[in-house]
Short mmCIF file of C-alpha atoms in Angstrom, two decimals:
data_model
loop_
_atom_site.label_atom_id
_atom_site.label_comp_id
_atom_site.label_asym_id
_atom_site.label_seq_id
_atom_site.Cartn_x
_atom_site.Cartn_y
_atom_site.Cartn_z
CA MET V 85 -59.80 28.09 -23.41
CA ASN V 86 -58.06 30.29 -25.90
CA PRO V 87 -55.93 28.12 -28.24
CA LEU V 88 -53.11 30.67 -27.97
CA TYR V 89 -52.96 30.25 -24.18
CA LEU V 90 -53.01 26.49 -24.59
CA PHE V 91 -50.15 26.72 -27.06
CA PHE V 92 -48.06 28.80 -24.64
CA ILE V 93 -48.76 26.37 -21.81
CA VAL V 94 -47.59 23.45 -23.94
CA ILE V 95 -44.43 25.33 -24.90
CA ILE V 96 -43.68 26.12 -21.24
CA LEU V 97 -44.22 22.50 -20.22
CA ILE V 98 -41.87 21.33 -22.98
CA LEU V 99 -39.21 23.83 -21.87
CA LEU V 100 -39.52 22.75 -18.26
CA ALA V 101 -39.49 19.06 -19.15
CA GLY V 102 -36.18 19.47 -20.98
CA ILE V 103 -34.28 21.12 -18.12
CA ARG V 104 -31.40 19.10 -16.70
CA ILE V 105 -28.84 19.95 -14.03
CA VAL V 106 -25.46 18.26 -14.34
CA TYR V 107 -23.41 18.31 -11.14
CA GLU V 108 -19.69 19.12 -11.10
CA TYR V 109 -18.69 15.53 -10.27
CA LYS V 110 -20.79 14.05 -13.07
CA ARG V 111 -20.98 14.05 -16.85
CA ALA V 112 -24.06 13.51 -19.02
CA LEU V 113 -24.00 11.69 -22.35
CA LYS V 114 -26.71 13.01 -24.67
CA PHE V 115 -28.44 10.70 -27.14
CA ARG V 116 -30.78 11.81 -29.91
CA PHE V 117 -33.09 9.06 -31.16
CA GLY V 118 -30.65 6.61 -29.56
CA LYS V 119 -27.57 8.01 -31.27
CA TYR V 120 -24.78 9.54 -29.21
CA VAL V 121 -24.51 13.31 -29.79
CA LYS V 122 -22.08 14.74 -27.23
CA THR V 123 -21.11 14.81 -23.57
CA LEU V 124 -22.73 17.55 -21.51
CA GLN V 125 -20.47 19.39 -19.06
CA PRO V 126 -21.59 20.43 -15.53
CA GLY V 127 -24.18 23.16 -15.19
CA PHE V 128 -27.66 24.06 -16.46
CA ARG V 129 -28.51 22.05 -19.59
CA TRP V 130 -31.57 21.60 -21.79
CA ILE V 131 -32.57 18.67 -24.01
CA ILE V 132 -35.45 18.13 -26.38
CA PRO V 133 -38.08 16.06 -24.54
CA LEU V 134 -39.06 12.73 -26.14
CA VAL V 135 -36.31 13.22 -28.73
CA GLU V 136 -33.18 13.40 -26.63
CA THR V 137 -32.17 11.48 -23.52
CA ILE V 138 -29.12 11.63 -21.26
CA GLN V 139 -27.17 9.06 -19.27
CA ILE V 140 -25.35 10.31 -16.17
CA VAL V 141 -21.84 9.08 -15.41
CA ASP V 142 -20.09 9.70 -12.07
CA ILE V 143 -16.41 10.63 -12.55
CA ARG V 144 -15.43 10.46 -8.86
CA VAL V 145 -13.32 7.65 -7.42
CA ILE V 146 -15.51 4.55 -7.09
CA THR V 147 -14.90 1.61 -4.76
CA ILE V 148 -15.81 -1.98 -5.57
CA ASN V 149 -15.35 -4.87 -3.15
CA ILE V 150 -13.83 -8.09 -4.43
CA VAL V 151 -15.89 -10.78 -2.74
CA SER V 152 -13.96 -13.55 -1.00
CA GLN V 153 -12.40 -15.93 -3.51
CA GLU V 154 -11.37 -19.52 -2.82
CA VAL V 155 -7.75 -19.79 -3.98
CA MET V 156 -5.35 -22.72 -4.06
CA THR V 157 -1.81 -21.36 -3.73
CA GLU V 158 1.24 -22.76 -5.52
CA ASP V 159 2.18 -24.78 -2.43
CA ASN V 160 -1.32 -26.32 -2.33
CA VAL V 161 -2.72 -24.32 0.58
CA PRO V 162 -6.44 -23.45 0.28
CA CYS V 163 -7.37 -19.96 1.46
CA SER V 164 -10.07 -17.33 1.04
CA ILE V 165 -8.92 -13.89 -0.12
CA ASP V 166 -10.92 -10.70 -0.62
CA GLY V 167 -9.96 -7.19 -1.62
CA VAL V 168 -11.09 -3.81 -2.88
CA VAL V 169 -10.67 -1.93 -6.18
CA PHE V 170 -10.46 1.86 -6.53
CA PHE V 171 -11.15 3.29 -9.97
CA LYS V 172 -12.48 6.34 -11.75
CA ILE V 173 -13.91 7.05 -15.19
CA SER V 174 -11.52 9.07 -17.32
CA ASP V 175 -13.56 8.88 -20.55
CA PRO V 176 -17.34 8.80 -19.92
CA GLU V 177 -18.09 8.17 -23.59
CA LYS V 178 -16.10 4.93 -23.74
CA ALA V 179 -17.36 3.80 -20.32
CA VAL V 180 -20.93 3.87 -21.62
CA LEU V 181 -20.49 2.92 -25.27
CA GLU V 182 -17.73 0.28 -25.01
CA VAL V 183 -19.02 -1.86 -22.13
CA GLU V 184 -22.55 -2.72 -21.03
CA ASP V 185 -22.04 -2.49 -17.24
CA TYR V 186 -18.58 -1.36 -16.20
CA HIS V 187 -19.26 -2.03 -12.50
CA PHE V 188 -20.04 -5.69 -13.17
CA ALA V 189 -17.21 -6.01 -15.70
CA ILE V 190 -14.59 -4.62 -13.30
CA THR V 191 -15.88 -6.88 -10.52
CA GLN V 192 -15.53 -10.00 -12.66
CA LEU V 193 -12.11 -8.96 -13.95
CA SER V 194 -10.86 -8.28 -10.43
CA GLN V 195 -12.06 -11.63 -9.12
CA ALA V 196 -10.42 -13.51 -12.00
CA ALA V 197 -7.18 -11.54 -11.64
CA LEU V 198 -7.05 -12.16 -7.87
CA ARG V 199 -7.43 -15.92 -8.34
CA ASP V 200 -4.86 -15.92 -11.14
CA VAL V 201 -2.20 -13.90 -9.28
CA CYS V 202 -2.58 -15.55 -5.87
CA GLY V 203 -2.73 -19.04 -7.37
CA LYS V 204 0.75 -18.64 -8.89
CA VAL V 205 2.61 -17.84 -5.66
CA GLU V 206 3.16 -19.53 -2.31
CA LEU V 207 1.21 -18.65 0.82
CA ASP V 208 4.19 -16.96 2.48
CA THR V 209 4.47 -14.58 -0.48
CA ILE V 210 0.80 -13.62 -0.25
CA LEU V 211 1.07 -12.98 3.48
CA SER V 212 4.29 -10.95 3.31
CA LYS V 213 3.85 -9.12 -0.02
CA ARG V 214 0.27 -7.91 -0.13
CA GLU V 215 1.24 -4.63 -1.78
CA GLU V 216 3.03 -6.47 -4.56
CA MET V 217 0.05 -8.80 -5.07
CA GLY V 218 -2.26 -5.79 -5.29
CA LYS V 219 -0.05 -4.15 -7.92
CA ASN V 220 -0.02 -7.33 -10.01
CA ILE V 221 -3.82 -7.56 -9.88
CA LYS V 222 -4.08 -3.86 -10.80
CA SER V 223 -1.82 -4.39 -13.81
CA ILE V 224 -4.01 -7.20 -15.14
CA VAL V 225 -7.29 -5.35 -14.62
CA GLU V 226 -6.17 -2.01 -16.05
CA THR V 227 -4.96 -3.71 -19.23
CA GLU V 228 -8.61 -4.42 -20.10
CA THR V 229 -10.29 -1.39 -18.57
CA HIS V 230 -7.96 1.03 -20.37
CA HIS V 231 -9.99 0.47 -23.54
CA TRP V 232 -13.18 1.30 -21.63
CA GLY V 233 -12.01 4.75 -20.55
CA ILE V 234 -11.61 3.60 -16.94
CA GLU V 235 -8.53 4.25 -14.81
CA ILE V 236 -7.70 1.72 -12.07
CA ILE V 237 -6.21 3.71 -9.20
CA ASP V 238 -5.33 0.91 -6.79
CA VAL V 239 -6.14 -2.64 -5.73
CA LYS V 240 -5.78 -3.73 -2.11
CA ILE V 241 -5.96 -7.21 -0.57
CA LYS V 242 -8.03 -6.82 2.59
CA ASP V 243 -8.24 -10.17 4.32
CA ILE V 244 -6.79 -13.67 4.00
CA GLN V 245 -8.68 -16.49 5.70
CA LEU V 246 -6.74 -19.70 6.34
CA PRO V 247 -7.99 -23.15 7.46
CA GLU V 248 -7.92 -23.74 11.22
CA ASN V 249 -5.23 -26.43 11.02
CA MET V 250 -3.01 -24.14 8.96
CA ARG V 251 -3.37 -21.35 11.51
CA ARG V 252 -2.33 -23.76 14.28
CA MET V 253 0.70 -24.91 12.28
CA MET V 254 1.76 -21.32 11.63
CA ALA V 255 1.37 -20.49 15.33
CA ASN V 256 3.54 -23.49 16.25
CA GLN V 257 6.11 -22.44 13.67
CA ALA V 258 6.23 -18.91 15.06
CA GLU V 259 6.58 -20.25 18.62
CA ALA V 260 9.43 -22.55 17.57
CA GLU V 261 11.17 -19.67 15.82
CA ARG V 262 10.93 -17.48 18.92
CA SER V 263 12.31 -20.35 21.05
CA ARG V 264 15.21 -20.81 18.62
CA ARG V 265 16.08 -17.11 18.77
CA ALA V 266 15.93 -17.13 22.58
CA ARG V 267 18.34 -20.06 22.74
CA ILE V 268 20.74 -18.39 20.33
CA ILE V 269 20.68 -15.17 22.35
CA LEU V 270 21.28 -17.13 25.58
CA ALA V 271 24.21 -19.02 24.01
CA GLU V 272 25.73 -15.78 22.75
CA ALA V 273 25.36 -14.27 26.22
CA GLU V 274 27.10 -17.28 27.78
CA GLU V 275 29.90 -17.00 25.24
CA GLN V 276 30.39 -13.31 25.96
CA ALA V 277 30.28 -13.92 29.74
CA ALA V 278 32.88 -16.69 29.46
CA GLY V 279 35.14 -14.40 27.49
CA LYS V 280 34.84 -11.66 30.07
CA LEU V 281 35.51 -14.12 32.90
CA LEU V 282 38.61 -15.34 31.10
CA GLU V 283 39.88 -11.79 30.70
CA ALA V 284 39.15 -11.07 34.38
CA GLY V 285 40.93 -14.28 35.47
CA LEU V 286 44.03 -13.41 33.47
CA GLN V 287 44.01 -9.91 34.89
CA ILE V 288 43.66 -11.15 38.50
CA ASP V 289 46.32 -13.81 37.99
CA LYS V 290 48.90 -11.11 37.36
CA SER V 291 48.65 -9.77 40.96
CA PRO V 292 48.65 -11.84 44.24
CA SER V 293 47.01 -8.91 46.00
CA ALA V 294 44.13 -9.02 43.53
CA ILE V 295 43.62 -12.72 44.28
CA LYS V 296 43.43 -12.01 48.01
CA LEU V 297 41.02 -9.11 47.50
CA ARG V 298 38.81 -11.29 45.34
CA LEU V 299 38.90 -14.01 48.00
CA TYR V 300 37.94 -11.59 50.74
CA GLN V 301 35.11 -10.19 48.62
CA THR V 302 33.77 -13.69 48.01
CA LEU V 303 33.91 -14.47 51.75
CA SER V 304 32.11 -11.24 52.50
CA ASN V 305 29.31 -12.14 50.09
CA ILE V 306 28.96 -15.61 51.61
CA ALA V 307 28.92 -14.26 55.19
CA ALA V 308 26.29 -11.64 54.40
CA GLU V 309 23.49 -14.03 55.36
CA LYS V 310 25.21 -14.86 58.72
CA ASN V 311 23.90 -18.41 58.65
CA SER V 312 26.94 -20.25 57.30
CA THR V 313 30.20 -21.54 58.73
CA ILE V 314 33.22 -21.27 56.45
CA LEU V 315 36.06 -23.77 56.83
CA PHE V 316 39.43 -23.57 55.08
CA PRO V 317 41.06 -26.99 54.63
CA PHE V 318 44.37 -25.27 54.00
CA PRO V 319 46.00 -22.00 55.02
CA GLU V 320 45.78 -18.93 52.85
CA GLU V 321 49.52 -18.96 52.13
CA VAL V 322 49.22 -22.08 49.95
CA LEU V 323 46.89 -20.35 47.45
CA PRO V 324 48.37 -20.07 43.97
CA ARG V 325 50.26 -16.85 43.32
CA GLY V 326 51.20 -15.14 40.13
CA LYS V 327 54.68 -15.43 38.66
CA LYS V 328 57.20 -12.94 40.03
#
């Protein structure tokens, strides 16, 4: 084969071997003989084969699960809590050069922060203020990741697993609370009804005719079933009358 043709073939293979395509949602860090050179933007890019290498970094929002952590709350209640972390890389250079594996580092930081935050509060606070707990965990994690060029977007607590006996106690507590509220409502209703009856009695007492009408209405209600005999031990004229 003609050496010139062979030379051209080698050149073409080198050119093809150095072609790289960087997608819009990624960035590529270029290294020459292991030394960082620059960050390649999206599009068609070319590197020198065997001399230069690239490392791709995804700059989209990334989700990492916080595996269930055994936590002892401030009021000595054991529980298992898991969550999720949302983050994105704001500085690809720092994310690669400042930390070995940012996925693993964020996972470990999040787990430690979750145990630290939830272990300093009571169980009722964790159950009722999940958003606040998530913000506290986010604050701790982003303090470290800020130096790595990583932005923590949000941290959410997903699930809280309690011991079976604790769940039963909480159910009994909720049932007792509902019973207490029902009794209070019933007592308030009785109080209001007594007040209305008192007002009605005072109003009726002002008119003898009203007393008679009320008596006749009561007799009518009793006789509606037509299975009762009504006896008056005294005549109607002796019923109390209002003052004239």
